[in-house]
mmCIF file of C-alpha atoms in Angstrom:
data_model
loop_
_atom_site.group_PDB
_atom_site.id
_atom_site.type_symbol
_atom_site.label_atom_id
_atom_site.label_comp_id
_atom_site.label_asym_id
_atom_site.label_seq_id
_atom_site.Cartn_x
_atom_site.Cartn_y
_atom_site.Cartn_z
ATOM 1 C CA MET A 1 5.942 23.706 7.508
ATOM 2 C CA ASP A 2 4.166 26.955 6.584
ATOM 3 C CA THR A 3 6.263 29.948 7.672
ATOM 4 C CA GLN A 4 4.220 32.759 6.105
ATOM 5 C CA SER A 5 1.825 35.063 7.944
ATOM 6 C CA ARG A 6 -1.831 34.729 7.086
ATOM 7 C CA SER A 7 -4.160 37.617 6.380
ATOM 8 C CA GLY A 8 -4.963 39.451 9.610
ATOM 9 C CA GLU A 9 -2.118 37.905 11.606
ATOM 10 C CA ALA A 10 0.378 40.057 13.483
ATOM 11 C CA GLY A 11 3.537 39.071 15.295
ATOM 12 C CA PRO A 12 5.617 35.946 14.946
ATOM 13 C CA VAL A 13 4.300 33.138 12.775
ATOM 14 C CA PRO A 14 3.034 30.256 14.960
ATOM 15 C CA PHE A 15 4.174 26.684 14.344
ATOM 16 C CA ARG A 16 2.135 25.001 11.617
ATOM 17 C CA SER A 17 2.332 21.568 10.124
ATOM 18 C CA SER A 18 0.729 19.973 7.120
ATOM 19 C CA ARG A 19 -2.803 18.654 7.410
ATOM 20 C CA PHE A 20 -1.794 15.712 5.236
ATOM 21 C CA PHE A 21 0.097 12.602 6.215
ATOM 22 C CA CYS A 22 0.873 9.240 4.675
ATOM 23 C CA VAL A 23 0.785 5.830 6.369
ATOM 24 C CA GLY A 24 2.089 3.082 4.153
ATOM 25 C CA SER A 25 0.838 4.104 0.748
ATOM 26 C CA LYS A 26 -2.438 5.665 1.974
ATOM 27 C CA TRP A 27 -3.028 9.388 2.552
ATOM 28 C CA TYR A 28 -5.042 11.089 5.285
ATOM 29 C CA PHE A 29 -5.901 14.609 6.368
ATOM 30 C CA THR A 30 -6.361 15.885 9.891
ATOM 31 C CA THR A 31 -8.537 18.725 11.172
ATOM 32 C CA ARG A 32 -7.888 21.239 13.943
ATOM 33 C CA GLU A 33 -10.334 19.274 16.070
ATOM 34 C CA GLY A 34 -8.126 16.180 15.831
ATOM 35 C CA PHE A 35 -10.313 14.291 13.346
ATOM 36 C CA ASP A 36 -8.325 12.169 10.868
ATOM 37 C CA SER A 37 -9.996 11.259 7.594
ATOM 38 C CA GLY A 38 -8.902 8.641 5.101
ATOM 39 C CA PRO A 39 -7.489 6.548 3.692
ATOM 40 C CA PHE A 40 -7.178 8.135 0.276
ATOM 41 C CA ALA A 41 -5.278 6.639 -2.657
ATOM 42 C CA SER A 42 -3.166 9.777 -3.171
ATOM 43 C CA ARG A 43 -2.374 13.130 -1.598
ATOM 44 C CA GLU A 44 -4.403 14.808 -4.330
ATOM 45 C CA ARG A 45 -7.477 12.807 -3.326
ATOM 46 C CA ALA A 46 -6.871 13.656 0.331
ATOM 47 C CA GLU A 47 -6.722 17.342 -0.648
ATOM 48 C CA THR A 48 -10.046 16.966 -2.476
ATOM 49 C CA GLY A 49 -11.499 15.247 0.597
ATOM 50 C CA LEU A 50 -10.382 18.131 2.811
ATOM 51 C CA ARG A 51 -11.902 20.711 0.458
ATOM 52 C CA ARG A 52 -15.203 18.808 0.529
ATOM 53 C CA PHE A 53 -15.074 18.554 4.322
ATOM 54 C CA LEU A 54 -14.459 22.300 4.685
ATOM 55 C CA HIS A 55 -17.273 23.058 2.231
ATOM 56 C CA VAL A 56 -19.738 21.020 4.307
ATOM 57 C CA VAL A 57 -18.571 22.675 7.549
ATOM 58 C CA ARG A 58 -19.182 26.111 6.028
ATOM 59 C CA LEU A 59 -22.766 25.076 5.184
ATOM 60 C CA LEU A 60 -23.554 24.280 8.832
ATOM 61 C CA PRO A 61 -25.401 26.880 10.899
ATOM 62 C CA GLU A 62 -22.810 28.904 12.826
ATOM 63 C CA ASP A 63 -23.812 27.475 16.215
ATOM 64 C CA GLN A 64 -23.120 23.942 14.915
ATOM 65 C CA GLN A 65 -19.802 24.629 13.166
ATOM 66 C CA LEU A 66 -16.643 22.969 14.381
ATOM 67 C CA HIS A 67 -14.131 25.373 15.917
#
């Protein structure tokens, strides 16, 4: 669990959990919107998949971005 404050945050650190999880030997990532993506062969590949997902979301026009 991440227990550090993020830039711009004030007050107590809210509960956070990892975006990555493993089922059997396959890895997945989850988004704030509740979307699970996978399976990936390793956590490293799941991390790459999340980075790609976030890159695509940032390219969307602001009115179409996921919140």
